[in-house]
XYZ file of N, CA and C in Angstrom:
594
model
N 135.343 266.475 55.730
C 136.204 266.630 56.802
C 137.123 267.977 56.546
N 137.265 268.488 57.548
C 138.121 269.694 57.565
C 139.540 269.467 57.358
N 140.484 269.792 56.611
C 141.850 269.782 56.503
C 142.438 270.994 56.600
N 143.702 270.932 57.144
C 144.685 272.040 57.019
C 144.721 272.774 55.629
N 144.967 274.181 56.023
C 144.624 275.014 54.890
C 145.518 274.556 53.675
N 146.966 274.221 53.995
C 147.692 273.832 52.579
C 147.096 272.425 51.820
N 146.904 271.667 52.876
C 146.123 270.313 52.076
C 144.866 270.668 51.704
N 143.838 271.404 52.100
C 142.746 271.821 51.390
C 142.955 272.588 50.031
N 144.056 273.530 49.845
C 144.333 274.134 48.774
C 144.897 273.286 47.815
N 145.608 272.252 48.204
C 146.341 271.113 47.422
C 145.235 270.443 46.713
N 144.231 270.190 47.281
C 143.014 269.332 46.979
C 142.128 269.969 46.154
N 141.937 271.209 46.389
C 141.176 272.182 45.433
C 142.098 272.527 43.891
N 143.282 272.474 44.146
C 144.143 272.780 42.824
C 143.836 271.316 42.084
N 144.200 270.042 42.655
C 143.786 268.722 41.924
C 142.475 268.686 41.313
N 141.444 269.288 41.983
C 140.128 269.091 41.522
C 139.840 270.008 40.059
N 140.948 271.039 39.749
C 140.755 271.706 38.819
C 141.347 270.857 37.468
N 141.834 269.908 37.694
C 142.245 268.860 36.457
C 141.079 268.273 35.870
N 140.934 268.140 34.657
C 139.790 267.204 34.211
C 139.643 265.748 34.626
N 138.545 265.497 35.012
C 138.466 263.874 35.365
C 138.867 263.706 36.868
N 139.083 264.650 37.498
C 139.522 264.620 38.916
C 138.702 265.257 39.980
N 137.734 264.144 40.535
C 136.996 264.419 41.665
C 137.527 264.845 42.886
N 136.745 265.122 43.678
C 137.169 265.484 45.173
C 138.118 264.298 45.926
N 137.475 263.097 45.733
C 137.934 261.623 46.312
C 139.586 261.673 45.765
N 139.667 261.632 44.232
C 140.850 261.430 43.683
C 141.774 262.491 44.357
N 141.313 263.817 44.233
C 142.334 264.818 44.507
C 142.715 264.807 45.852
N 141.803 264.466 46.894
C 142.228 264.055 48.450
C 143.391 263.028 48.324
N 142.891 261.940 47.353
C 144.287 260.962 47.452
C 145.340 261.394 47.034
N 145.511 262.187 45.930
C 146.869 262.640 45.333
C 147.213 263.663 45.960
N 146.682 264.482 46.893
C 147.285 265.472 47.866
C 147.987 264.806 48.844
N 147.332 263.796 49.426
C 148.016 262.990 50.532
C 149.035 262.191 50.075
N 148.985 261.763 48.687
C 150.331 260.966 48.355
C 151.369 262.105 48.029
N 150.946 263.302 47.440
C 152.116 264.121 47.235
C 152.618 264.599 48.691
N 152.089 264.778 49.539
C 152.671 265.303 50.671
C 153.777 264.344 51.402
N 153.306 263.299 50.993
C 154.109 261.825 51.709
C 155.186 261.702 50.662
N 155.320 262.257 49.670
C 156.512 262.234 48.701
C 157.769 262.942 49.222
N 158.914 262.364 48.784
C 160.251 262.900 49.287
C 160.328 264.330 48.644
N 161.021 265.285 49.297
C 160.811 266.670 49.123
C 161.392 266.917 47.524
N 162.546 266.044 47.662
C 163.251 266.302 46.160
C 162.298 265.942 44.828
N 161.552 264.902 45.059
C 160.408 264.313 44.153
C 159.351 265.490 43.883
N 159.021 266.166 44.917
C 158.112 266.991 44.998
C 158.669 268.326 43.931
N 159.857 268.682 44.457
C 160.584 269.639 43.709
C 160.688 269.621 42.433
N 160.931 268.162 41.976
C 161.302 267.870 40.525
C 159.879 267.811 40.042
N 158.994 267.394 40.269
C 157.302 267.640 39.791
C 156.998 269.058 39.661
N 157.207 269.879 40.558
C 156.885 271.289 40.449
C 157.748 271.910 39.482
N 158.908 271.448 39.460
C 159.851 272.356 38.367
C 159.441 271.639 36.907
N 159.068 270.525 36.798
C 158.710 270.118 35.414
C 157.335 270.537 34.869
N 156.312 270.763 35.970
C 155.209 271.224 35.629
C 155.164 272.726 35.088
N 156.005 273.635 35.804
C 156.509 274.952 35.644
C 157.125 275.038 34.221
N 158.101 274.276 34.172
C 158.891 274.166 32.691
C 157.997 273.770 31.565
N 156.960 273.004 31.819
C 156.043 272.592 30.682
C 155.057 273.793 30.220
N 154.519 274.296 31.458
C 153.884 275.439 31.255
C 154.652 276.709 30.333
N 156.063 276.924 30.871
C 156.655 277.944 30.429
C 157.332 277.803 28.886
N 157.652 276.622 28.864
C 158.386 276.399 27.677
C 157.655 275.894 26.548
N 156.335 275.481 26.814
C 155.554 275.065 25.477
C 154.726 275.922 24.868
N 154.585 276.149 23.713
C 153.541 276.898 23.136
C 153.126 276.508 21.762
N 152.202 276.976 21.065
C 151.585 276.511 19.909
C 152.200 276.715 18.536
N 152.404 275.708 17.807
C 153.274 276.022 16.377
C 152.284 277.197 15.465
N 153.099 278.100 15.409
C 152.487 278.930 14.267
C 151.712 278.681 13.226
N 152.158 277.483 12.848
C 151.529 276.946 11.388
C 150.403 275.912 11.626
N 150.445 274.989 12.586
C 149.411 273.927 12.644
C 148.610 274.221 14.075
N 149.433 274.840 14.907
C 148.716 274.713 16.322
C 148.977 273.628 17.338
N 149.784 272.687 16.828
C 150.272 271.625 17.808
C 151.210 272.177 18.797
N 151.438 271.592 19.769
C 152.347 271.779 20.821
C 153.889 271.931 20.336
N 154.362 272.737 20.620
C 155.915 273.067 20.173
C 156.900 273.599 21.386
N 158.132 273.383 21.117
C 159.120 274.116 21.989
C 159.842 275.353 21.260
N 159.467 275.522 19.754
C 159.759 276.475 19.194
C 158.672 277.112 18.523
N 158.691 277.931 17.593
C 157.615 278.911 16.849
C 157.045 277.719 15.990
N 157.875 276.778 15.382
C 157.325 275.611 14.503
C 157.378 274.256 15.024
N 156.338 273.303 15.135
C 156.498 272.103 15.790
C 157.440 271.656 14.915
N 158.015 270.159 15.461
C 158.943 269.243 14.651
C 158.175 268.778 13.595
N 156.683 268.465 13.519
C 156.320 268.052 12.280
C 156.161 268.873 11.109
N 155.978 270.244 11.386
C 155.921 271.217 10.283
C 157.228 271.580 9.833
N 158.497 271.391 10.683
C 159.758 271.244 10.252
C 160.409 270.458 9.472
N 159.636 269.167 9.569
C 160.111 267.776 8.606
C 159.750 267.840 7.210
N 160.726 267.812 6.713
C 160.944 268.040 5.179
C 160.227 266.769 4.447
N 160.464 265.846 5.014
C 159.946 264.551 4.393
C 158.457 264.253 4.653
N 157.664 264.957 5.223
C 156.068 265.022 5.418
C 155.464 265.236 3.720
N 154.392 264.473 3.622
C 153.598 264.997 2.523
C 152.927 266.047 2.554
N 153.226 267.245 1.759
C 152.636 268.406 2.088
C 151.228 268.781 1.295
N 150.896 267.490 0.493
C 149.739 267.464 -0.160
C 148.449 267.273 0.858
N 148.668 266.590 1.929
C 147.523 266.395 2.839
C 147.445 266.875 4.258
N 146.399 267.315 4.825
C 146.290 267.891 6.266
C 145.210 267.238 6.957
N 145.685 266.674 8.121
C 144.608 265.914 8.782
C 144.253 266.991 10.000
N 143.313 267.290 10.045
C 142.529 268.070 11.059
C 142.171 267.341 12.305
N 142.538 267.708 13.530
C 142.224 267.213 14.702
C 141.839 268.081 15.893
N 141.214 267.838 16.681
C 140.678 268.779 17.875
C 141.781 269.160 18.691
N 142.787 268.091 19.157
C 143.746 268.914 20.038
C 144.992 268.023 19.822
N 146.073 268.444 20.642
C 147.455 267.821 20.359
C 147.502 266.527 20.564
N 146.643 266.185 21.469
C 146.807 264.373 22.155
C 146.280 263.790 20.974
N 145.456 264.227 20.207
C 145.103 263.418 18.917
C 146.110 263.416 17.822
N 147.073 264.398 17.702
C 148.127 264.478 17.043
C 148.896 263.262 17.367
N 149.285 262.998 18.621
C 150.062 262.114 19.297
C 149.592 260.689 18.990
N 148.360 260.692 19.068
C 147.463 259.341 18.766
C 147.738 258.902 17.378
N 147.785 259.624 16.610
C 147.966 259.555 15.164
C 149.387 259.244 14.833
N 150.320 259.959 15.375
C 151.617 259.527 14.995
C 152.131 258.435 15.686
N 151.399 257.996 16.635
C 151.998 256.517 17.192
C 151.552 255.444 16.249
N 150.372 255.407 15.278
C 150.521 254.588 14.304
C 151.411 254.224 13.437
N 152.352 255.567 13.014
C 153.310 255.528 12.217
C 153.056 255.402 10.908
N 151.925 255.333 10.282
C 151.349 255.304 8.952
C 150.917 256.669 8.294
N 150.534 257.707 8.973
C 150.023 258.813 8.309
C 151.427 259.752 8.107
N 151.766 260.267 7.045
C 152.924 261.058 6.727
C 152.670 262.517 6.291
N 151.500 263.016 6.451
C 151.016 264.205 6.061
C 151.085 265.140 7.173
N 150.605 266.245 7.107
C 150.710 267.393 8.003
C 149.399 267.243 8.735
N 149.524 268.315 9.972
C 148.351 268.302 10.941
C 147.707 269.764 11.020
N 146.519 269.873 11.341
C 146.107 271.187 11.761
C 145.161 270.941 13.275
N 145.337 271.484 14.182
C 144.817 271.364 15.546
C 143.963 272.600 15.735
N 142.583 272.142 15.930
C 141.546 273.311 16.059
C 141.502 273.736 17.543
N 142.027 273.104 18.472
C 141.811 273.838 20.162
C 140.351 273.703 20.439
N 139.441 272.798 19.779
C 138.156 272.822 20.151
C 137.294 272.356 19.219
N 136.001 272.063 19.307
C 134.992 271.975 18.267
C 134.060 273.182 18.352
N 133.298 273.076 17.048
C 132.048 273.913 17.087
C 131.136 273.252 17.750
N 130.406 273.933 18.689
C 129.330 273.513 19.730
C 128.459 274.409 19.762
N 127.223 274.663 19.016
C 126.309 275.357 19.033
C 125.637 275.414 20.484
N 125.527 274.275 20.983
C 124.947 274.109 22.380
C 125.652 274.924 23.250
N 126.910 274.972 23.274
C 127.826 275.783 24.213
C 128.199 277.014 23.459
N 127.548 277.342 22.792
C 127.982 278.865 22.101
C 129.406 278.939 21.643
N 129.872 277.853 20.999
C 131.186 277.890 20.553
C 131.127 277.741 18.867
N 131.373 279.041 18.333
C 131.138 278.930 16.676
C 132.453 279.025 16.133
N 132.700 278.710 14.653
C 133.718 278.596 13.968
C 134.769 279.657 14.292
N 134.632 280.867 14.589
C 135.476 281.874 15.231
C 136.228 281.667 16.218
N 135.671 280.548 17.126
C 136.134 280.441 18.514
C 137.294 279.156 18.495
N 137.432 278.697 17.372
C 138.545 277.886 17.380
C 139.339 277.904 16.175
N 140.289 277.154 16.195
C 141.551 277.504 15.330
C 141.272 277.116 13.768
N 140.403 277.869 13.339
C 139.900 277.440 11.755
C 140.326 278.547 10.734
N 140.567 279.630 11.245
C 141.057 280.617 10.186
C 142.171 280.388 9.454
N 143.148 279.753 10.474
C 144.772 279.579 10.095
C 144.670 278.232 9.147
N 143.774 277.482 9.233
C 143.631 276.638 8.144
C 143.425 277.023 6.858
N 142.217 277.729 6.741
C 142.057 278.389 5.366
C 143.194 279.097 4.786
N 143.849 279.905 5.755
C 145.144 280.445 5.386
C 145.959 279.507 4.669
N 146.527 278.542 5.428
C 147.326 277.324 5.025
C 146.827 276.858 3.806
N 145.595 276.576 3.492
C 145.181 276.025 2.116
C 145.452 276.772 1.054
N 145.205 278.231 1.026
C 145.434 279.011 0.174
C 146.965 279.297 -0.116
N 147.907 279.249 0.595
C 149.197 279.153 0.560
C 150.197 277.900 0.015
N 149.276 276.865 0.256
C 150.090 275.406 0.014
C 149.430 274.616 -1.102
N 150.222 273.604 -1.502
C 149.577 272.608 -2.449
C 148.809 271.530 -1.969
N 147.992 271.798 -1.020
C 147.279 270.815 -0.343
C 145.977 270.542 -1.312
N 145.939 269.012 -1.443
C 144.825 268.511 -2.268
C 143.780 267.715 -1.571
N 144.334 267.282 -0.222
C 143.152 266.564 0.578
C 142.973 267.257 2.098
N 142.085 267.401 2.540
C 142.014 267.531 4.141
C 141.240 266.315 4.870
N 141.809 265.689 5.443
C 141.414 264.582 6.299
C 140.607 265.009 7.452
N 139.272 264.996 7.991
C 138.784 265.486 9.091
C 138.754 264.334 9.961
N 139.282 264.594 11.164
C 139.644 263.450 12.319
C 139.213 263.979 13.688
N 137.983 264.651 13.570
C 137.458 265.072 14.748
C 136.695 263.791 15.507
N 136.647 263.869 16.842
C 135.578 262.725 17.307
C 134.439 262.546 16.837
N 133.835 261.230 17.144
C 132.653 260.800 16.507
C 131.606 261.328 17.695
N 131.505 262.460 17.993
C 130.600 263.226 18.738
C 129.557 264.134 17.950
N 128.628 264.686 18.478
C 127.524 265.683 17.933
C 128.543 266.941 17.480
N 129.414 267.395 18.440
C 130.189 268.399 18.317
C 131.256 268.259 17.193
N 131.863 266.989 17.058
C 132.826 266.344 16.230
C 132.103 266.604 14.583
N 130.853 265.966 14.630
C 130.108 265.951 13.398
C 129.674 267.354 12.904
N 129.356 268.422 13.824
C 128.982 269.748 13.344
C 130.366 270.250 12.951
N 131.454 269.997 13.320
C 132.783 270.679 12.908
C 133.068 270.215 11.598
N 133.109 268.810 11.539
C 133.376 268.214 10.302
C 132.390 268.670 9.031
N 131.006 268.642 9.249
C 130.290 269.312 8.268
C 130.479 270.635 8.056
N 131.030 271.571 8.828
C 131.118 272.881 8.574
C 132.408 273.121 7.782
N 133.557 272.409 8.162
C 134.914 272.531 7.421
C 134.526 271.754 6.111
N 134.064 270.708 5.683
C 133.391 270.431 4.417
C 132.829 271.427 3.614
N 131.849 271.938 4.262
C 130.909 273.165 3.518
C 132.017 274.159 2.914
N 132.735 274.449 3.961
C 133.567 275.717 3.581
C 134.793 275.372 2.509
N 135.307 274.005 2.361
C 136.542 273.684 1.516
C 135.665 273.112 0.173
N 134.615 272.741 0.235
C 134.358 271.897 -1.079
C 134.282 273.001 -2.181
N 133.955 274.369 -2.171
C 133.835 275.408 -3.351
C 135.313 275.464 -3.936
N 136.324 275.163 -2.832
C 137.991 275.486 -3.084
C 138.357 274.456 -4.103
N 137.503 273.325 -4.239
C 138.084 272.309 -5.193
C 139.081 271.241 -4.233
N 139.011 271.291 -2.794
C 139.893 270.435 -2.260
C 138.983 269.154 -1.747
N 139.700 268.050 -1.795
C 138.974 266.764 -1.611
C 138.967 266.747 0.057
N 137.793 266.672 0.613
C 137.673 266.474 2.132
C 137.131 265.201 2.315
N 137.879 264.521 3.206
C 137.406 263.022 3.696
C 137.275 263.044 5.168
N 136.873 262.125 5.729
C 136.477 261.982 7.300
C 136.979 260.462 7.318
N 137.640 260.338 8.921
C 138.019 259.011 9.114
C 136.751 258.168 9.061
N 137.108 256.763 8.665
C 136.174 255.757 8.514
C 135.421 255.408 9.870
N 134.233 254.927 10.005
C 133.387 254.686 11.146
C 133.890 253.437 12.159
N 135.086 253.090 11.943
C 135.524 251.903 12.777
C 135.522 252.582 14.217
N 135.391 253.918 14.196
C 135.554 254.651 15.521
C 133.945 254.413 16.285
N 133.904 254.232 17.284
C 132.572 254.294 18.049
C 132.043 255.676 18.168
N 130.718 255.695 17.930
C 130.225 256.992 18.191
C 130.352 257.497 19.534
N 130.914 258.723 19.963
C 130.987 259.270 21.006
C 132.519 258.898 21.537
N 133.244 258.170 20.898
C 134.685 257.700 21.146
C 135.712 258.940 21.001
N 136.815 258.879 21.742
C 137.861 260.297 21.612
C 138.995 259.281 20.921
N 139.480 260.029 19.809
C 140.527 259.684 19.269
C 141.822 259.135 20.042
N 142.057 260.092 21.008
C 143.440 259.835 21.870
C 143.374 258.250 22.620
N 142.237 257.920 22.698
C 141.777 256.546 23.520
C 141.676 255.488 22.620
N 141.786 255.784 21.262
C 141.334 254.478 20.235
C 142.747 253.888 20.088
N 142.445 252.442 19.986
C 143.629 251.642 19.620
C 144.387 251.957 18.248
N 145.786 251.741 18.114
C 146.368 251.958 16.923
C 145.834 251.182 15.528
N 145.424 250.028 15.773
C 144.735 249.234 14.724
C 143.567 249.988 14.195
N 142.805 250.281 15.068
C 141.501 250.932 14.805
C 141.725 252.244 13.746
N 142.679 253.121 14.491
C 142.972 254.136 13.843
C 143.773 254.030 12.441
N 144.368 252.967 12.257
C 145.048 252.925 11.025
C 143.767 252.532 9.852
N 143.009 251.607 10.258
C 141.777 251.329 9.484
C 140.928 252.456 9.154
N 140.761 253.237 10.395
C 139.966 254.502 9.913
C 140.630 255.237 8.949
N 141.884 255.782 8.997
C 142.584 256.217 7.960
C 142.579 255.893 6.590
N 143.029 254.316 6.549
C 143.062 253.849 5.345
C 141.502 253.751 4.569
N 140.462 253.742 5.347
C 139.193 253.683 4.879
C 138.457 254.776 4.939
N 139.137 255.902 5.045
C 138.213 257.302 5.002
C 137.198 257.518 3.977
N 136.604 258.323 4.233
C 135.349 258.382 3.125
C 135.444 259.976 2.651
N 135.105 260.063 1.479
C 134.716 261.539 0.917
C 133.612 262.065 1.688
N 133.743 263.471 1.787
C 132.370 264.117 2.398
C 131.765 264.845 1.072
């Protein structure tokens, strides 16, 4: 169906979000235009503020409001352990279980030979720099249980083994193909507790 230009543009904008198809985008667009103007203005203001005010931590790559995220600033964290994740949503999932007290490193992607993504295309060099500068004794790899997650895990393990750093992987309570951000807290806790050395 042909919609007026403002609606068509709004629908097109919504379809750019992951997991949003044309039907959902159309529903969201019509819902949005039916909202009170002050609610729409607040939504737009919050969207712009999030984009403007958030950056990536210069140490770990997590989302931050300052140069360094709250986790990297926390003096009570265990500096000997770094948990490597694909993105900031995985950090949130791990923090929700309130059992891991080490540091994080966010890769912002995974090695994916099929998609032409190599080690230089993700946030890996800064991890290696961090390991040289700190007293890290263990790196826990917490990438998703997918082919790309496994490729990334094996690459990191191969690179770190010669440095004498213990490299472990979350236990396989996580289903193959599952995303960490959607995994329940008990399963995540067991995966950390039963991690295996690579």
